[in-house]
Structure formats: C-alpha cells, structure tokens
PDB file of C-alpha atoms in Angstrom:
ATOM      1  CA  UNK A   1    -100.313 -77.793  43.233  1.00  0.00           C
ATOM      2  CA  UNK A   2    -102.190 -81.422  42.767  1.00  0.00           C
ATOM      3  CA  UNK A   3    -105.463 -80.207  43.331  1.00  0.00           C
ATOM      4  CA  UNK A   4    -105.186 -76.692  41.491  1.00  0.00           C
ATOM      5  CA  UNK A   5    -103.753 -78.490  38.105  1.00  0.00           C
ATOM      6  CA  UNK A   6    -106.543 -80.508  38.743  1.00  0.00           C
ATOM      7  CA  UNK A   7    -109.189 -78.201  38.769  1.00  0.00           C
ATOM      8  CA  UNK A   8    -108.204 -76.647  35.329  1.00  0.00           C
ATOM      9  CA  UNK A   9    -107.772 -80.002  34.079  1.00  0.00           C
ATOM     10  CA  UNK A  10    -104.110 -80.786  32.902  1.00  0.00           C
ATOM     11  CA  UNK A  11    -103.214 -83.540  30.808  1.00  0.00           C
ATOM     12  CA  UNK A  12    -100.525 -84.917  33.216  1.00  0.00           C
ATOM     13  CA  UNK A  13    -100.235 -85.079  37.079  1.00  0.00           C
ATOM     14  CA  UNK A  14     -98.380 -81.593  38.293  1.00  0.00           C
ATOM     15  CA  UNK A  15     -96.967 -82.033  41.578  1.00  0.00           C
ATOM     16  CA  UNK A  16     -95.281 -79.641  44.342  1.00  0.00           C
ATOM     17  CA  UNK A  17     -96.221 -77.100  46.975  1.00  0.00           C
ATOM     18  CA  UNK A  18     -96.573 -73.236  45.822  1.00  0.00           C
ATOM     19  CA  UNK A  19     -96.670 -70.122  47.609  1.00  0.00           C
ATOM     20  CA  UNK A  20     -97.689 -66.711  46.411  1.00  0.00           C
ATOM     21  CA  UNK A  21     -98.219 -63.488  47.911  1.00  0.00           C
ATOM     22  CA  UNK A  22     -98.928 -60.527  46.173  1.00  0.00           C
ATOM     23  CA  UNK A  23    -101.046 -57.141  46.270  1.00  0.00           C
ATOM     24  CA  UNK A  24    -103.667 -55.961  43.748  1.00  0.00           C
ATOM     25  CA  UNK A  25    -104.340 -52.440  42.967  1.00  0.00           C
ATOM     26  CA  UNK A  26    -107.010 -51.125  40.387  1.00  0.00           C
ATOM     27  CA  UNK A  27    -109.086 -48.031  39.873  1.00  0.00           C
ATOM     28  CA  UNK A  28    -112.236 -47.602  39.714  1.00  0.00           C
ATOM     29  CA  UNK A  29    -114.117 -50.191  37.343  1.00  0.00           C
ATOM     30  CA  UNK A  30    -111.402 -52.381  37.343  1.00  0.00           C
ATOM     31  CA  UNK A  31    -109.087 -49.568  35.303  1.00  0.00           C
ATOM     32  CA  UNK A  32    -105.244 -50.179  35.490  1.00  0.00           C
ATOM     33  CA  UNK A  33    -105.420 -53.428  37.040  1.00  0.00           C
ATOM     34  CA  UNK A  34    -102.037 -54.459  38.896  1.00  0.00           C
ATOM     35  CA  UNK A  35    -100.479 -57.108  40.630  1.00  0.00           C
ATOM     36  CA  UNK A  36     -97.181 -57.291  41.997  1.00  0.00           C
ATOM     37  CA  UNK A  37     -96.280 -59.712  44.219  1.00  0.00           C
ATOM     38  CA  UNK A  38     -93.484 -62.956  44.698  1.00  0.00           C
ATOM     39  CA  UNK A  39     -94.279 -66.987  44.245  1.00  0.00           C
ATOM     40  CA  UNK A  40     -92.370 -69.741  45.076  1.00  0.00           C
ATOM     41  CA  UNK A  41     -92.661 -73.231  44.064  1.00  0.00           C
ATOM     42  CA  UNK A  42     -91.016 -76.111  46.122  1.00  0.00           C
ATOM     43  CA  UNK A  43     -90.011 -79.441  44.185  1.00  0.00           C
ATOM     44  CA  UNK A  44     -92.391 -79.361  41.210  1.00  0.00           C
ATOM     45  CA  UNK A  45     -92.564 -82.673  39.616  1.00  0.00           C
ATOM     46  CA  UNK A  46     -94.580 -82.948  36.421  1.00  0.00           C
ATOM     47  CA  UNK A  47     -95.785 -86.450  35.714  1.00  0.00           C
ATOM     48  CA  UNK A  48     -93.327 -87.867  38.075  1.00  0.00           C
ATOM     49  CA  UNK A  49     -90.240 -86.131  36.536  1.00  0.00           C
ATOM     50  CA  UNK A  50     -88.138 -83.565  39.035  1.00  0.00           C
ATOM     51  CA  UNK A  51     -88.158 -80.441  37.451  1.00  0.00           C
ATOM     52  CA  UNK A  52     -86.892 -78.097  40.770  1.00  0.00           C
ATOM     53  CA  UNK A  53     -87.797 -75.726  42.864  1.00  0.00           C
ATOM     54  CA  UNK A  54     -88.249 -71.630  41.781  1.00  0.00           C
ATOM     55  CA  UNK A  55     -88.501 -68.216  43.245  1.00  0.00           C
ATOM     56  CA  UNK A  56     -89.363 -64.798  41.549  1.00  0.00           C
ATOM     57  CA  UNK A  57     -90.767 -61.620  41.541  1.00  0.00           C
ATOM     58  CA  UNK A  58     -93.770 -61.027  39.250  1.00  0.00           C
ATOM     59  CA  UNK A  59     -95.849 -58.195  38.134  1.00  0.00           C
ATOM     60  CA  UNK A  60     -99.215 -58.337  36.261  1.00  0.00           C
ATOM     61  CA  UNK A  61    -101.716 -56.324  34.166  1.00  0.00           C
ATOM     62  CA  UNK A  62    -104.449 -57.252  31.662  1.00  0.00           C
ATOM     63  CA  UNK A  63    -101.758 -57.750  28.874  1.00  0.00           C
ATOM     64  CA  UNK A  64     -98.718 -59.387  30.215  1.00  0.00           C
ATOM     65  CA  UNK A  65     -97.115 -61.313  33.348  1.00  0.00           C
ATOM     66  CA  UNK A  66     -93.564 -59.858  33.934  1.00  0.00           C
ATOM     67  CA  UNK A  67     -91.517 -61.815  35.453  1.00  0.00           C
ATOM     68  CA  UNK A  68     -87.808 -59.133  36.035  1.00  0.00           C
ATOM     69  CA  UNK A  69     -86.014 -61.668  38.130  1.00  0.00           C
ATOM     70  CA  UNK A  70     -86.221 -65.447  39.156  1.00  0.00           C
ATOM     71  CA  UNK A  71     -84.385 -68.243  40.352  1.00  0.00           C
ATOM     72  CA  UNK A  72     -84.788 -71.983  38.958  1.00  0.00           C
ATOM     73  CA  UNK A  73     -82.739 -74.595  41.160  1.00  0.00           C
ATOM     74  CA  UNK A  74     -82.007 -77.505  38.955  1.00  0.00           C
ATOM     75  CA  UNK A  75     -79.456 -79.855  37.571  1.00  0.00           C
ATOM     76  CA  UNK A  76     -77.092 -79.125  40.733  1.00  0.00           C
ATOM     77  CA  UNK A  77     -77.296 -75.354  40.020  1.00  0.00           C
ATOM     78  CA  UNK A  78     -79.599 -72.143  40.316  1.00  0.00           C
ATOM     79  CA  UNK A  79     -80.569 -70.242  36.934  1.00  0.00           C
ATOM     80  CA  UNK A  80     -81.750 -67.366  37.298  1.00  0.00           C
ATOM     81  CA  UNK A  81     -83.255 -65.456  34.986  1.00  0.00           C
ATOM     82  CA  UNK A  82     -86.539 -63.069  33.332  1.00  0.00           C
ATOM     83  CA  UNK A  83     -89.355 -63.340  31.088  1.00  0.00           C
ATOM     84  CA  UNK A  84     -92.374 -61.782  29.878  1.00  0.00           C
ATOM     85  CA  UNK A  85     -95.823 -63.953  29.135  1.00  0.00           C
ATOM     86  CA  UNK A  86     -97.941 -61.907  27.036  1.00  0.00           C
ATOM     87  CA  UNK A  87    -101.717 -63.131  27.593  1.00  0.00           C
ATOM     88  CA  UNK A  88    -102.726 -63.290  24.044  1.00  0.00           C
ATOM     89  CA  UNK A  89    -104.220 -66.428  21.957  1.00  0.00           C
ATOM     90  CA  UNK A  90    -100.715 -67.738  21.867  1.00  0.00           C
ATOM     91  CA  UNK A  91     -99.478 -66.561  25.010  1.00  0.00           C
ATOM     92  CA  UNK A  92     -96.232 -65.291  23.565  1.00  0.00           C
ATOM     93  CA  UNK A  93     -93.476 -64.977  25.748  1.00  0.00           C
ATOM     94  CA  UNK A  94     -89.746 -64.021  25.701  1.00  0.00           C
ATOM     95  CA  UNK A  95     -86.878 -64.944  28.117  1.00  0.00           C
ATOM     96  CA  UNK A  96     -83.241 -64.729  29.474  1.00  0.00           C
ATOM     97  CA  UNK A  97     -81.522 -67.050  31.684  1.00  0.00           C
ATOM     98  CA  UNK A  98     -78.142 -67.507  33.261  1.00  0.00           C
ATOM     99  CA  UNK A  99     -76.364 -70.152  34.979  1.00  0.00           C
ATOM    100  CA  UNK A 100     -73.082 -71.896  36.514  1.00  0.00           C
ATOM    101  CA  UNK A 101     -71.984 -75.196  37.243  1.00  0.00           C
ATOM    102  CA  UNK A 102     -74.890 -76.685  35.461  1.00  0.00           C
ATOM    103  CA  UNK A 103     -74.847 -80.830  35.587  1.00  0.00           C
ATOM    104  CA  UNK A 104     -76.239 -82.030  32.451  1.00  0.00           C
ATOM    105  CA  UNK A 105     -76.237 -85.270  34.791  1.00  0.00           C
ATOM    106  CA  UNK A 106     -78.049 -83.934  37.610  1.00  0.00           C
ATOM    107  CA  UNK A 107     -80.560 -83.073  34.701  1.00  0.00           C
ATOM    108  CA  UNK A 108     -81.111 -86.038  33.029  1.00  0.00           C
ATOM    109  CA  UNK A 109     -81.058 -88.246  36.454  1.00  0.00           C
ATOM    110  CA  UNK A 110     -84.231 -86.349  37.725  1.00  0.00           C
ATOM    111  CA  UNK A 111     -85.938 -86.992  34.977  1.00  0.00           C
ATOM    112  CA  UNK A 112     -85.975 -90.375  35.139  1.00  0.00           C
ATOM    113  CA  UNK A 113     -83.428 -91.632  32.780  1.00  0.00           C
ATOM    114  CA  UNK A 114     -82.343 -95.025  34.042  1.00  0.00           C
ATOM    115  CA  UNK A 115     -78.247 -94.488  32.630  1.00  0.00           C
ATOM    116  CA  UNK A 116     -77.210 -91.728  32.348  1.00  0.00           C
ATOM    117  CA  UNK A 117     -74.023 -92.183  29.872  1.00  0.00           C
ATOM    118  CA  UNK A 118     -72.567 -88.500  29.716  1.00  0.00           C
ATOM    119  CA  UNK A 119     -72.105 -85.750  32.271  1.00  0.00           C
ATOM    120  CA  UNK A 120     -71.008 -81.791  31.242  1.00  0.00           C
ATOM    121  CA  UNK A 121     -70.937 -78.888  33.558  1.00  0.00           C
ATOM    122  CA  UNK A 122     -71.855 -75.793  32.267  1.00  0.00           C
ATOM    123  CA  UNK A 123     -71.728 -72.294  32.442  1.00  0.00           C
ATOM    124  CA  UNK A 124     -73.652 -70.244  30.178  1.00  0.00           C
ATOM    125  CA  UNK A 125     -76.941 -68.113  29.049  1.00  0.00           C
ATOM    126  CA  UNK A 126     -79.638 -68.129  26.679  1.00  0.00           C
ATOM    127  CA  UNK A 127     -82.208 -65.417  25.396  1.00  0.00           C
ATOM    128  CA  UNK A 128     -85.159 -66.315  23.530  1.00  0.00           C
ATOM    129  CA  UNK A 129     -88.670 -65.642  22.821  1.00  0.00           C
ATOM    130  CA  UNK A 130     -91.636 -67.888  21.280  1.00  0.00           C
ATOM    131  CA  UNK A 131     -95.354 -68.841  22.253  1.00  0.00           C
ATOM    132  CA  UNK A 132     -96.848 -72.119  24.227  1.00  0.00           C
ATOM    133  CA  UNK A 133     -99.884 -72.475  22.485  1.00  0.00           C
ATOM    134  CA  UNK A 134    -100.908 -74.227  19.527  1.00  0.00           C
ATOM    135  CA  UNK A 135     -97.838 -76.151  20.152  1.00  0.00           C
ATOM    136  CA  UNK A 136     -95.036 -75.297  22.322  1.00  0.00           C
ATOM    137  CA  UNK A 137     -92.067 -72.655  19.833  1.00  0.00           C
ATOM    138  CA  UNK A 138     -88.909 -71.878  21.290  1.00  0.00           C
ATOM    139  CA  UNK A 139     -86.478 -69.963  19.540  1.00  0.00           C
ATOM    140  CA  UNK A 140     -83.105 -68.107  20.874  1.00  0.00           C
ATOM    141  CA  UNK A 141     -79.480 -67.672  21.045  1.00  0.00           C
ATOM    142  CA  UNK A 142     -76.893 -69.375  24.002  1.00  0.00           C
ATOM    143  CA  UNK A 143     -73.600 -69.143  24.907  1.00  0.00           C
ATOM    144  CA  UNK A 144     -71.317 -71.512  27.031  1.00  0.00           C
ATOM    145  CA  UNK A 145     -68.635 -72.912  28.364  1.00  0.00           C
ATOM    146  CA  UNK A 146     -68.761 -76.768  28.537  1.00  0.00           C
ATOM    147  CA  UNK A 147     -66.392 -78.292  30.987  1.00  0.00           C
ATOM    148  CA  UNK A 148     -65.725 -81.652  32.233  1.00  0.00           C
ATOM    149  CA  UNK A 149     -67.317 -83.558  29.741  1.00  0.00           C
ATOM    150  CA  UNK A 150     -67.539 -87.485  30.176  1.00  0.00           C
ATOM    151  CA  UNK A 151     -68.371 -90.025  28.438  1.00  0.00           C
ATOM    152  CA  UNK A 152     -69.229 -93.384  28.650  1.00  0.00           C
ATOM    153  CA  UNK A 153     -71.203 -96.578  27.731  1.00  0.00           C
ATOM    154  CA  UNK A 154     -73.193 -96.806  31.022  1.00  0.00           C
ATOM    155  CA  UNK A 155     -73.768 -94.703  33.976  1.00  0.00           C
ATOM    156  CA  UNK A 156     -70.841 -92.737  33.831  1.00  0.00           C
ATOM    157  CA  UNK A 157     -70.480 -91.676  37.470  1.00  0.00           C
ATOM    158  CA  UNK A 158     -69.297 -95.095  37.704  1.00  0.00           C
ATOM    159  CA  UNK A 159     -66.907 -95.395  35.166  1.00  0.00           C
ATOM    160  CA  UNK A 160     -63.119 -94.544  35.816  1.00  0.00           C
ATOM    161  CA  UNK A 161     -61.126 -92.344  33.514  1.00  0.00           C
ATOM    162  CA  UNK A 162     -59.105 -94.975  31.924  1.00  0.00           C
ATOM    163  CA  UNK A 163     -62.972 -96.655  30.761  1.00  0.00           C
ATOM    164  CA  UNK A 164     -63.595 -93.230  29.746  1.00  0.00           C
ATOM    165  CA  UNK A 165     -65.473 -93.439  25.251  1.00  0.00           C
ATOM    166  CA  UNK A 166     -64.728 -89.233  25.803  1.00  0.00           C
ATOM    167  CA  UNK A 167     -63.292 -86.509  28.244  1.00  0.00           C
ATOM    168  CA  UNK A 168     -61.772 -83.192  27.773  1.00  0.00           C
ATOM    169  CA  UNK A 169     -58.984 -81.679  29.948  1.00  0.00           C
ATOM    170  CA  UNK A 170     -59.738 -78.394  28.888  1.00  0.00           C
ATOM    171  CA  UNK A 171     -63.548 -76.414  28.510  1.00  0.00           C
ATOM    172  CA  UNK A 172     -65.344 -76.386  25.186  1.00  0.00           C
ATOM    173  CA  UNK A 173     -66.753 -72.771  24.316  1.00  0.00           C
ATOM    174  CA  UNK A 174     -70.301 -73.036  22.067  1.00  0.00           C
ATOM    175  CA  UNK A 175     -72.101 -70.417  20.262  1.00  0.00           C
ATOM    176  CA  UNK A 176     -75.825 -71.796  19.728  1.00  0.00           C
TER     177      UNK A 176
END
C-alpha cells in the first residue's frame, strides 16, 4: 500500500499489504463495463494508527463500487458489513455494519492513545449514508447493547473493581 498511496499523493503515510483479484468484462467500446472480484487488506495503518485488517467482495461499473458483503477485524472483533460508493463529485456512499464483542479499548489502544481510561464491549449495528468529499459527512442510525462498561482515572485494565469511577453489572441498550 506505501508506494500506491504514494503515487496518488495522500496527505498522510497509508500503510499495509493489499491483495485483489478480480475479472473485468465489457462489450465492445468499453459498453457495460464490469468488475467483480474480492480484496483483502492486511494490517492497514494510516499515519501510524492500527486501523485492521478487511476482506470483501466487490463489484464495479462506471457509476458505483458495490461492496454486498465485508469483514473489518478491529477493536478485538470482526464487523462485517456493506456499502455502496457512488463515483460522483462527492463520491456519495451509503453503509450497514454489524458487530459483537466490540472493545471500545482495543479501539482506542491501536490508535495510539497513551491511557486508555474506559473500556465497553459492544454489540450492535449502524446504517448510514453520506459523501467523503468536500469534507468527510456521515449520517445514520445505531443500535446496541453496551456491556461491561469500566471506568477509571488511568488505564483501566489496571485498575481493580473496588478503584472502579464507573461499572455496570447489567448491559446498557442505546438507540443512536
């Protein structure tokens, strides 16, 4: 990934390995231009933060990038997921993800955060849609279950319960 991001000239460093393979069908004069194919990306880092590793299926045309299914492993979980990246001005896109047992600790540790004072697993999904460019939009609906949530005034995966600021004994449900 280094030298492609690179090449196009990204404002941060982009780091990882990626793998695609795919097959590209067209008629004649370039009419109904397809691709279909799967890409993987091993332990992408972007400007030093851990972001994860990610599978998925894609399929392509002049208008859009499909994405029907895909799997995100971060924050001590997999997330999988769809989207759609229309390839307009703004590149407008919508999405849906999923997930389990997601460490709002794991999270925050790989990207950097020296303490991290809070820890939550959760379970839960989100659907949304916006557009990345002139400036990034995001805009959607979640549901989840929040369990196990700790708090503390330092790291708190060193902290024992009795040191505990906050922890629940039973999961929070959220509607965002």
């Amino acid at each position: 990934l280094p030298p492609l991001f690179s090449h196009v000239g990204a404002p941060v460093p982009v780091e990882g390995a990626v793998s695609v393979a795919a097959g590209v069908s067209a008629g004649l004069g370039g009419d109904g231009l397809k691709v279909v194919g799967q890409s993987d990306i091993a332990d992408l880092r972007v400007e030093g933060f851990h972001i994860g590793s990610m599978r998925g299926r894609f399929e392509a045309n002049r208008e859009a990038v499909i994405v029907p299914a895909a799997s995100f492993q971060m924050g001590d979980t997999t997330v999988e997921g769809n989207a759609a990246i229309r390839l307009d001005d703004a590149f407008s896109y919508t999405l849906s993800a999923r997930g389990r047992g997601f460490s709002m600790y794991r999270l925050l540790h790989d990207l950097k955060f020296d303490s991290v004072w809070a820890d939550v697993l959760i379970d839960g999904q989100v659907d949304g849609s916006g557009h990345l460019l002139p400036a990034f939009v995001f805009e959607g609906h979640g549901q989840g279950q929040l369990k196990d949530l700790r708090v503390a005034t330092r790291d708190v995966r060193g902290v024992p319960d009795a040191d505990l600021l906050l922890a629940t004994a039973e999961p929070v449900f959220a509607d965002l």
